[in-house]
Structure formats: structure tokens, C-alpha cells
Amino acid sequence: MAQGKESFCCPVCDAAQYRVLMDKQVAHPLWWLDDYPELLQLRYVLCEACGYICLRPHLSAQQYDAIYRHSPGLDRETIKETRQSTLRQRKAFIDQHAVDLTTGTVVEVGPAYGDFLNLFPSFKRRLGIEPSTTYLNTVRQESPALEYHPFVLEDFVEHQPAFCQSADLVLACHVLEHAFDPRVFVENLARLAARGAYVYIEVPSIEGMARTKKPRYQNLYYGHVSQFTAPVIRRLGVMCGLTPVEIVHSHSDDYPVIRALFRKTAWPEMAAAAFQRHRAQTEQLTAAALTRLSDVLRDGAMSDIVIWGCGQDLLDLVLALPAPERQLFGQKVTLVDRNPGKQGRTFFGKKILPPAHASRADV
């Protein structure tokens, strides 16, 4: 049951039932700007329907945008040394499970200095969606082969629609936990992906954090709007039209993460094609049955035709009969059905009789 007066609607499953797991007071991330208090009272709440954990209250989208745009970024040399093994393991995971990957366009959301994008030199086009001006300016000077766009993901999809359904590989490493609305974020990742493309998501694992040997207190701070488990990540992907390929826990460098690879399978097209094949087969069988029924009705030697069972198939056939055969149907046919509810009813002007009024030998 919901606690307190705060309203809650889970962004993953839309449920309203939640439980407070933790209350925490932190320095407001924008305390150094006017009109913001020094302290911010936060709480972590658990959706009791799906297990999603999120931070309440949210900062506004404008506040988050201001935070990341003005962020000085991580120290280049420090993260370069500590992240290389992690980046290689991440790349190996994608190479192993993303079979028949097309190397046209790769898009990374929140690529920082582009170190991971640089591990995909075979792609003809490498795009980064990065709101931080620190990262943006550095990459434009040092890695001109990388095409950076100064947006948050939601604004990029809205203002650059030409990029939708264009990427063969979409990367989002340690950005989903920062997203204002995780479902909208994953929906936008899926919008960037072409049919058949892969979407890779990596987030901290709340399951693994409980077992890590190193203190990871910084995982519980205002920037991480969401805390994820593997089932929630899977559910998010499926809800946004993505098919799970491989989802695992990794403890690289004692920082537990969830690695999730999805594929944007062409399910709508596949479903439509399957339906059309089924329709064609059904119409072929119906045409054969209609020909058989028409031949029987036109056979002058058959003056009294008994049809057993007045179901949907017969109704469809009679509706498809040409007018002359429809008239012969009314003249020659006796209808019989075992269903007491149909007995005594009329079907195209013919009264439906119980089995006692006809013998199978008359059919």
C-alpha cells in the first residue's frame, strides 16, 4: 500500500503501489545557483508490482539538463586508465552476441570522451549524443571522426527525426540510471534503432552492489534516478518493442553491472506477413470448399441435400455464394444441427432441425 500523501505511478509498469525503502538528505545539486535550497530531502521507493526502485522527488527535466550541461566531466586520464579493461570486456560481449551486426551507423548516448565509440572503427558513421560541453569540445578537437550532437536523448529524437530508425547499433552505458523517465528513455533508444539493429544497455546492478567488497556509496545519490535489477531491465526492453538477446551480471573491476543486449526485431512486419500467409491459405481452402458446394447445389441429380452443422464455416460459404447458387441453397438444403440452441432457428430462411429429422445417409 502506498505510504504518505505522495502520489506514485511506476514509469515501468504504471502501478501505483509503492513502499519507501530509504530517506536521505543530500546537498541540492544546484545549491550554488540562486533560488535553490542547500539541502534536498530524498527517498527511495520500491514499486511493489515490478520491483523497480526510483528516487523521489525527481528534479525537473530542466534541472537535470542544467546539471549535465554544466558538468566539468570526469578527468580524462584517470578514466582512460581505469576504464580500458572494462571497455574491452563490454566490446567483447557485444561482438559475441550481436551476430550478423551491420556496420553502418553506431550511436552512443552519453559517450563522454568517445573512448568506447573509438572501439568501433569499422562503422561508417559514429555518432555521440552528449549534452556536456566539456566532453563535446574535447572530442571535436581530438576525435573529429566522431560526430557529436549537443543534446540529451529526448531532445535529440524530437529535433533530429532524420536519425530515427537509422542506427545499426545503439549504445547506452551508465546513462539509463540517470534518465528522468526510464521507459521514455528506452523507447527513444528503440526509435533510433533500425529494424534488426542491436541496442546495448549497461547499468549498475543493485543486486551486485550488495555483494561487492568495495564501498559504492556514490551509487545512491541524486544523479542515479533509478536502481535496476535484471528482471526490470528485461521488462523495460520488451515493453519498448525490443527482444532480449543476452542479459548478464558482470563484476568487472568490482563494480557490478547489468549488461543487456536487445534486438529491434521486425515483429510488426513479421506478424503482418504471417497473417497474410494465413489469410491466403484460408482463402484458398474457402475457394475450394465454395466450388464443391456450388457443384453440389447445381447437380440436378441431388434434389434434397442435408447439411450437418450450422457453424461459422457454413455461414462464410453461404455469404460467398453467387445469387443463383444462393437460391438453390434455399430450395434444396435441409439444415441439421446437434446444438439445441440452434434448433428451431432460421438460417438464410431455412429452419434448423434436430438430428432426429434426418439421417447421415441422406447427406
Short mmCIF file of C-alpha atoms in Angstrom, two decimals:
data_model
loop_
_atom_site.label_atom_id
_atom_site.label_comp_id
_atom_site.label_asym_id
_atom_site.label_seq_id
_atom_site.Cartn_x
_atom_site.Cartn_y
_atom_site.Cartn_z
CA MET A 1 0.00 0.00 0.00
CA ALA A 2 1.22 3.50 -0.77
CA GLN A 3 2.64 5.37 2.19
CA GLY A 4 2.15 9.04 2.83
CA LYS A 5 0.39 11.53 0.62
CA GLU A 6 2.84 11.42 -2.28
CA SER A 7 1.33 10.12 -5.50
CA PHE A 8 3.25 7.45 -7.36
CA CYS A 9 2.93 5.90 -10.79
CA CYS A 10 5.67 3.45 -11.71
CA PRO A 11 7.28 4.51 -15.01
CA VAL A 12 8.00 0.87 -15.81
CA CYS A 13 4.65 -0.85 -15.18
CA ASP A 14 2.24 2.03 -14.32
CA ALA A 15 1.37 0.51 -10.93
CA ALA A 16 0.55 2.85 -8.04
CA GLN A 17 1.62 0.63 -5.13
CA TYR A 18 4.97 1.54 -3.62
CA ARG A 19 7.00 1.17 -0.44
CA VAL A 20 9.58 3.59 0.95
CA LEU A 21 12.98 1.91 1.32
CA MET A 22 15.11 4.81 2.47
CA ASP A 23 15.03 8.51 3.34
CA LYS A 24 18.15 10.57 2.70
CA GLN A 25 19.14 14.23 2.98
CA VAL A 26 21.70 15.47 0.46
CA ALA A 27 23.14 18.73 -0.76
CA HIS A 28 21.00 20.10 -3.54
CA PRO A 29 22.92 19.60 -6.82
CA LEU A 30 22.18 23.19 -7.82
CA TRP A 31 22.76 24.76 -4.40
CA TRP A 32 25.33 27.11 -5.94
CA LEU A 33 22.69 28.74 -8.15
CA ASP A 34 20.13 31.25 -6.97
CA ASP A 35 16.65 30.13 -5.89
CA TYR A 36 17.72 26.63 -4.79
CA PRO A 37 17.96 25.42 -1.19
CA GLU A 38 21.17 23.97 0.18
CA LEU A 39 19.62 20.63 1.14
CA LEU A 40 17.33 18.22 -0.65
CA GLN A 41 15.24 15.57 1.08
CA LEU A 42 15.13 12.38 -0.98
CA ARG A 43 13.54 8.98 -0.63
CA TYR A 44 14.00 5.71 -2.47
CA VAL A 45 10.76 3.93 -3.23
CA LEU A 46 10.10 0.41 -4.47
CA CYS A 47 7.33 -0.43 -6.93
CA GLU A 48 5.64 -3.41 -5.32
CA ALA A 49 4.34 -4.63 -8.67
CA CYS A 50 7.56 -4.93 -10.71
CA GLY A 51 10.47 -4.26 -8.33
CA TYR A 52 11.66 -1.01 -9.90
CA ILE A 53 13.41 1.33 -7.45
CA CYS A 54 13.46 5.07 -8.04
CA LEU A 55 14.36 8.31 -6.37
CA ARG A 56 11.67 10.69 -5.17
CA PRO A 57 11.10 13.50 -5.65
CA HIS A 58 12.56 13.94 -9.10
CA LEU A 59 14.37 17.06 -10.01
CA SER A 60 12.80 18.70 -13.02
CA ALA A 61 13.96 17.83 -16.51
CA GLN A 62 15.33 21.37 -16.83
CA GLN A 63 17.35 20.97 -13.64
CA TYR A 64 18.88 17.69 -14.78
CA ASP A 65 19.68 19.25 -18.12
CA ALA A 66 21.44 22.14 -16.38
CA ILE A 67 23.43 19.74 -14.20
CA TYR A 68 24.79 17.71 -17.08
CA ARG A 69 25.39 20.62 -19.42
CA HIS A 70 27.49 22.40 -16.77
CA SER A 71 29.25 19.26 -15.59
CA PRO A 72 33.06 19.56 -15.78
CA GLY A 73 33.16 15.88 -16.68
CA LEU A 74 35.45 13.16 -15.39
CA ASP A 75 39.20 13.54 -15.52
CA ARG A 76 40.33 12.30 -18.93
CA GLU A 77 43.50 10.46 -17.95
CA THR A 78 42.04 8.90 -14.82
CA ILE A 79 39.07 7.30 -16.53
CA LYS A 80 41.19 6.34 -19.53
CA GLU A 81 43.43 4.16 -17.38
CA THR A 82 40.74 2.64 -15.19
CA ARG A 83 38.18 2.03 -17.94
CA GLN A 84 40.17 0.38 -20.71
CA SER A 85 39.70 -3.18 -19.48
CA THR A 86 36.01 -2.52 -18.84
CA LEU A 87 35.54 -1.09 -22.33
CA ARG A 88 37.26 -4.09 -23.93
CA GLN A 89 35.09 -6.53 -21.97
CA ARG A 90 31.99 -4.59 -22.96
CA LYS A 91 33.02 -4.66 -26.62
CA ALA A 92 33.75 -8.41 -26.43
CA PHE A 93 30.26 -9.02 -25.02
CA ILE A 94 28.66 -7.19 -27.94
CA ASP A 95 30.89 -8.93 -30.50
CA GLN A 96 29.97 -12.32 -29.06
CA HIS A 97 26.21 -11.91 -29.01
CA ALA A 98 25.40 -9.38 -31.77
CA VAL A 99 25.50 -11.81 -34.67
CA ASP A 100 25.29 -10.51 -38.26
CA LEU A 101 25.76 -6.94 -36.99
CA THR A 102 25.69 -4.40 -39.82
CA THR A 103 28.49 -1.85 -39.54
CA GLY A 104 26.74 1.19 -40.94
CA THR A 105 25.92 3.57 -38.08
CA VAL A 106 26.62 3.27 -34.36
CA VAL A 107 25.08 5.77 -31.93
CA GLU A 108 26.16 6.13 -28.31
CA VAL A 109 24.13 8.10 -25.79
CA GLY A 110 26.33 9.79 -23.21
CA PRO A 111 29.67 8.77 -24.75
CA ALA A 112 31.81 11.19 -22.68
CA TYR A 113 35.20 11.38 -24.40
CA GLY A 114 34.23 8.78 -27.01
CA ASP A 115 36.57 6.05 -25.78
CA PHE A 116 34.00 3.33 -26.37
CA LEU A 117 32.93 4.70 -29.76
CA ASN A 118 36.57 4.58 -30.81
CA LEU A 119 36.47 0.79 -30.39
CA PHE A 120 34.12 0.59 -33.39
CA PRO A 121 36.33 1.83 -36.25
CA SER A 122 34.65 -0.43 -38.81
CA PHE A 123 31.41 1.56 -38.65
CA LYS A 124 30.99 4.08 -41.43
CA ARG A 125 29.36 6.60 -39.10
CA ARG A 126 29.90 7.01 -35.35
CA LEU A 127 27.53 9.38 -33.56
CA GLY A 128 27.55 10.61 -29.98
CA ILE A 129 24.62 12.27 -28.22
CA GLU A 130 26.34 14.23 -25.45
CA PRO A 131 24.95 17.25 -23.55
CA SER A 132 28.18 18.03 -21.65
CA THR A 133 30.08 20.87 -23.30
CA THR A 134 33.31 19.64 -21.70
CA TYR A 135 33.16 16.31 -23.49
CA LEU A 136 31.74 17.85 -26.64
CA ASN A 137 34.53 20.41 -27.10
CA THR A 138 37.29 17.93 -26.33
CA VAL A 139 36.03 15.32 -28.78
CA ARG A 140 35.51 17.83 -31.58
CA GLN A 141 39.17 18.80 -31.25
CA GLU A 142 40.75 15.40 -30.64
CA SER A 143 38.45 12.93 -32.43
CA PRO A 144 36.93 14.67 -35.46
CA ALA A 145 35.89 11.29 -36.90
CA LEU A 146 33.27 11.09 -34.15
CA GLU A 147 30.11 13.06 -34.88
CA TYR A 148 28.85 14.62 -31.65
CA HIS A 149 25.46 16.27 -31.10
CA PRO A 150 24.89 18.52 -28.04
CA PHE A 151 21.56 17.11 -26.89
CA VAL A 152 20.01 14.99 -24.21
CA LEU A 153 18.45 11.93 -25.82
CA GLU A 154 14.84 13.08 -25.57
CA ASP A 155 15.56 16.39 -27.31
CA PHE A 156 17.73 14.73 -29.95
CA VAL A 157 14.97 12.36 -31.04
CA GLU A 158 12.46 15.22 -31.13
CA HIS A 159 14.61 17.73 -33.03
CA GLN A 160 16.57 15.33 -35.25
CA PRO A 161 13.90 12.91 -36.53
CA ALA A 162 16.00 12.02 -39.57
CA PHE A 163 18.21 9.91 -37.30
CA CYS A 164 15.31 7.74 -36.14
CA GLN A 165 15.47 4.13 -37.35
CA SER A 166 18.94 4.74 -38.77
CA ALA A 167 21.34 3.10 -36.31
CA ASP A 168 22.62 -0.46 -36.63
CA LEU A 169 23.91 -0.38 -33.05
CA VAL A 170 22.74 1.85 -30.20
CA LEU A 171 24.82 2.10 -27.02
CA ALA A 172 23.70 3.43 -23.64
CA CYS A 173 26.31 2.71 -20.97
CA HIS A 174 25.61 4.05 -17.49
CA VAL A 175 23.12 6.64 -18.64
CA LEU A 176 19.76 4.91 -18.15
CA GLU A 177 20.07 5.17 -14.36
CA HIS A 178 20.29 8.96 -14.81
CA ALA A 179 17.24 9.20 -17.08
CA PHE A 180 14.27 11.25 -15.91
CA ASP A 181 11.86 8.58 -17.18
CA PRO A 182 13.50 5.19 -17.91
CA ARG A 183 10.71 3.90 -20.12
CA VAL A 184 10.68 7.01 -22.31
CA PHE A 185 14.47 6.78 -22.48
CA VAL A 186 14.45 3.16 -23.70
CA GLU A 187 11.62 3.96 -26.12
CA ASN A 188 13.85 6.65 -27.62
CA LEU A 189 16.78 4.23 -27.85
CA ALA A 190 14.48 1.90 -29.78
CA ARG A 191 13.38 4.76 -32.04
CA LEU A 192 16.99 5.37 -33.05
CA ALA A 193 17.48 1.71 -33.97
CA ALA A 194 16.73 0.38 -37.43
CA ARG A 195 14.83 -2.88 -37.85
CA GLY A 196 17.19 -5.70 -36.98
CA ALA A 197 19.56 -3.36 -35.11
CA TYR A 198 21.01 -4.05 -31.67
CA VAL A 199 20.57 -1.95 -28.54
CA TYR A 200 23.11 -2.35 -25.72
CA ILE A 201 22.26 -1.08 -22.23
CA GLU A 202 24.59 -1.18 -19.24
CA VAL A 203 23.62 -0.03 -15.74
CA PRO A 204 24.83 -0.58 -12.17
CA SER A 205 23.39 -3.76 -10.66
CA ILE A 206 21.63 -3.20 -7.36
CA GLU A 207 21.76 -6.97 -6.82
CA GLY A 208 25.53 -7.00 -7.25
CA MET A 209 26.14 -3.83 -5.23
CA ALA A 210 25.00 -5.64 -2.10
CA ARG A 211 27.79 -8.21 -2.59
CA THR A 212 30.67 -6.01 -3.70
CA LYS A 213 33.69 -5.72 -1.43
CA LYS A 214 34.35 -2.07 -2.17
CA PRO A 215 32.16 0.72 -0.78
CA ARG A 216 29.90 2.02 -3.52
CA TYR A 217 28.05 4.68 -1.56
CA GLN A 218 28.20 7.04 -4.51
CA ASN A 219 25.71 4.82 -6.32
CA LEU A 220 22.98 6.19 -4.03
CA TYR A 221 22.92 9.84 -4.98
CA TYR A 222 20.59 12.25 -6.75
CA GLY A 223 22.12 11.56 -10.17
CA HIS A 224 21.00 7.93 -10.15
CA VAL A 225 17.27 8.34 -10.53
CA SER A 226 16.80 4.57 -10.89
CA GLN A 227 18.20 1.41 -9.31
CA PHE A 228 17.85 -1.61 -11.58
CA THR A 229 17.63 -5.36 -11.37
CA ALA A 230 17.98 -7.62 -14.38
CA PRO A 231 14.24 -8.50 -14.49
CA VAL A 232 13.32 -4.81 -14.60
CA ILE A 233 15.80 -4.14 -17.42
CA ARG A 234 14.37 -7.08 -19.37
CA ARG A 235 10.84 -5.84 -18.81
CA LEU A 236 11.72 -2.33 -19.93
CA GLY A 237 13.22 -3.59 -23.18
CA VAL A 238 10.29 -5.85 -24.01
CA MET A 239 7.76 -3.10 -23.24
CA CYS A 240 9.59 -0.85 -25.70
CA GLY A 241 9.49 -3.38 -28.54
CA LEU A 242 12.96 -4.86 -28.06
CA THR A 243 13.76 -8.57 -27.97
CA PRO A 244 16.25 -9.69 -25.27
CA VAL A 245 19.34 -11.35 -26.75
CA GLU A 246 21.54 -11.72 -23.66
CA ILE A 247 21.32 -10.20 -20.17
CA VAL A 248 24.07 -10.94 -17.64
CA HIS A 249 25.66 -9.64 -14.45
CA SER A 250 29.30 -8.59 -14.63
CA HIS A 251 31.63 -7.76 -11.76
CA SER A 252 34.42 -6.16 -13.74
CA ASP A 253 36.73 -4.10 -11.51
CA ASP A 254 34.46 -4.97 -8.61
CA TYR A 255 31.81 -2.63 -9.97
CA PRO A 256 28.75 -4.83 -10.52
CA VAL A 257 26.79 -4.03 -13.66
CA ILE A 258 23.99 -5.45 -15.75
CA ARG A 259 24.88 -5.92 -19.40
CA ALA A 260 21.81 -6.20 -21.58
CA LEU A 261 21.78 -6.69 -25.33
CA PHE A 262 18.47 -6.34 -27.15
CA ARG A 263 17.48 -6.52 -30.78
CA LYS A 264 14.86 -4.49 -32.55
CA THR A 265 13.23 -7.39 -34.30
CA ALA A 266 10.78 -6.58 -37.06
CA TRP A 267 7.88 -8.12 -35.14
CA PRO A 268 5.15 -5.93 -36.69
CA GLU A 269 6.29 -6.77 -40.23
CA MET A 270 6.74 -10.43 -39.32
CA ALA A 271 3.27 -10.59 -37.76
CA ALA A 272 1.70 -8.87 -40.79
CA ALA A 273 3.47 -11.24 -43.19
CA ALA A 274 2.40 -14.29 -41.17
CA PHE A 275 -1.19 -13.06 -41.14
CA GLN A 276 -1.17 -12.52 -44.91
CA ARG A 277 0.16 -16.06 -45.45
CA HIS A 278 -2.55 -17.42 -43.19
CA ARG A 279 -5.17 -15.35 -44.98
CA ALA A 280 -4.04 -16.57 -48.40
CA GLN A 281 -4.18 -20.20 -47.27
CA THR A 282 -7.61 -19.72 -45.73
CA GLU A 283 -8.95 -18.04 -48.86
CA GLN A 284 -7.57 -20.87 -50.98
CA LEU A 285 -9.30 -23.50 -48.84
CA THR A 286 -12.50 -21.45 -48.78
CA ALA A 287 -12.49 -21.15 -52.57
CA ALA A 288 -12.13 -24.93 -52.90
CA ALA A 289 -14.99 -25.53 -50.47
CA LEU A 290 -17.13 -22.93 -52.25
CA THR A 291 -16.53 -24.65 -55.60
CA ARG A 292 -17.50 -28.00 -54.08
CA LEU A 293 -20.71 -26.59 -52.54
CA SER A 294 -21.66 -24.82 -55.79
CA ASP A 295 -21.13 -28.04 -57.77
CA VAL A 296 -23.36 -29.98 -55.38
CA LEU A 297 -26.10 -27.34 -55.50
CA ARG A 298 -26.08 -27.29 -59.31
CA ASP A 299 -26.15 -31.09 -59.59
CA GLY A 300 -29.61 -31.88 -60.95
CA ALA A 301 -29.48 -35.42 -59.55
CA MET A 302 -29.36 -34.08 -55.99
CA SER A 303 -32.72 -32.61 -55.05
CA ASP A 304 -32.53 -32.99 -51.25
CA ILE A 305 -29.22 -32.06 -49.66
CA VAL A 306 -28.76 -32.42 -45.90
CA ILE A 307 -26.05 -30.29 -44.29
CA TRP A 308 -25.00 -31.19 -40.76
CA GLY A 309 -23.68 -28.39 -38.57
CA CYS A 310 -24.53 -24.71 -38.99
CA GLY A 311 -21.28 -23.13 -37.87
CA GLN A 312 -19.19 -20.17 -38.93
CA ASP A 313 -17.62 -22.03 -41.86
CA LEU A 314 -21.02 -22.67 -43.45
CA LEU A 315 -22.10 -19.08 -42.85
CA ASP A 316 -18.97 -17.81 -44.61
CA LEU A 317 -19.58 -20.11 -47.58
CA VAL A 318 -23.24 -19.19 -47.98
CA LEU A 319 -22.37 -15.48 -47.84
CA ALA A 320 -19.89 -16.05 -50.67
CA LEU A 321 -22.33 -17.96 -52.91
CA PRO A 322 -23.43 -16.22 -56.12
CA ALA A 323 -27.13 -15.34 -56.26
CA PRO A 324 -28.20 -18.37 -58.40
CA GLU A 325 -26.49 -20.85 -56.07
CA ARG A 326 -27.85 -18.99 -53.04
CA GLN A 327 -31.36 -19.57 -54.45
CA LEU A 328 -30.63 -23.27 -54.99
CA PHE A 329 -29.42 -23.45 -51.40
CA GLY A 330 -32.82 -22.28 -50.19
CA GLN A 331 -34.61 -24.80 -52.42
CA LYS A 332 -32.55 -27.96 -51.90
CA VAL A 333 -30.89 -27.83 -48.48
CA THR A 334 -32.10 -29.25 -45.17
CA LEU A 335 -30.11 -27.98 -42.20
CA VAL A 336 -29.41 -30.17 -39.17
CA ASP A 337 -27.51 -29.29 -36.00
CA ARG A 338 -26.89 -31.08 -32.70
CA ASN A 339 -26.78 -27.83 -30.75
CA PRO A 340 -30.19 -27.39 -29.03
CA GLY A 341 -29.65 -23.65 -29.02
CA LYS A 342 -29.60 -23.58 -32.84
CA GLN A 343 -32.50 -25.99 -33.37
CA GLY A 344 -35.66 -24.16 -34.43
CA ARG A 345 -33.69 -21.09 -35.53
CA THR A 346 -33.65 -19.98 -39.15
CA PHE A 347 -30.50 -19.76 -41.23
CA PHE A 348 -30.93 -17.86 -44.51
CA GLY A 349 -34.61 -18.64 -44.38
CA LYS A 350 -34.07 -22.34 -43.60
CA LYS A 351 -35.22 -23.76 -40.28
CA ILE A 352 -32.54 -25.73 -38.45
CA LEU A 353 -33.75 -29.21 -37.46
CA PRO A 354 -32.60 -31.64 -34.76
CA PRO A 355 -30.76 -34.82 -35.89
CA ALA A 356 -33.86 -36.97 -35.45
CA HIS A 357 -35.34 -35.39 -38.59
CA ALA A 358 -32.55 -36.55 -40.87
CA SER A 359 -30.21 -39.48 -41.30
CA ARG A 360 -26.49 -39.22 -42.07
CA ALA A 361 -27.24 -41.46 -45.04
CA ASP A 362 -29.12 -38.59 -46.63
CA VAL A 363 -26.14 -36.25 -46.62
#
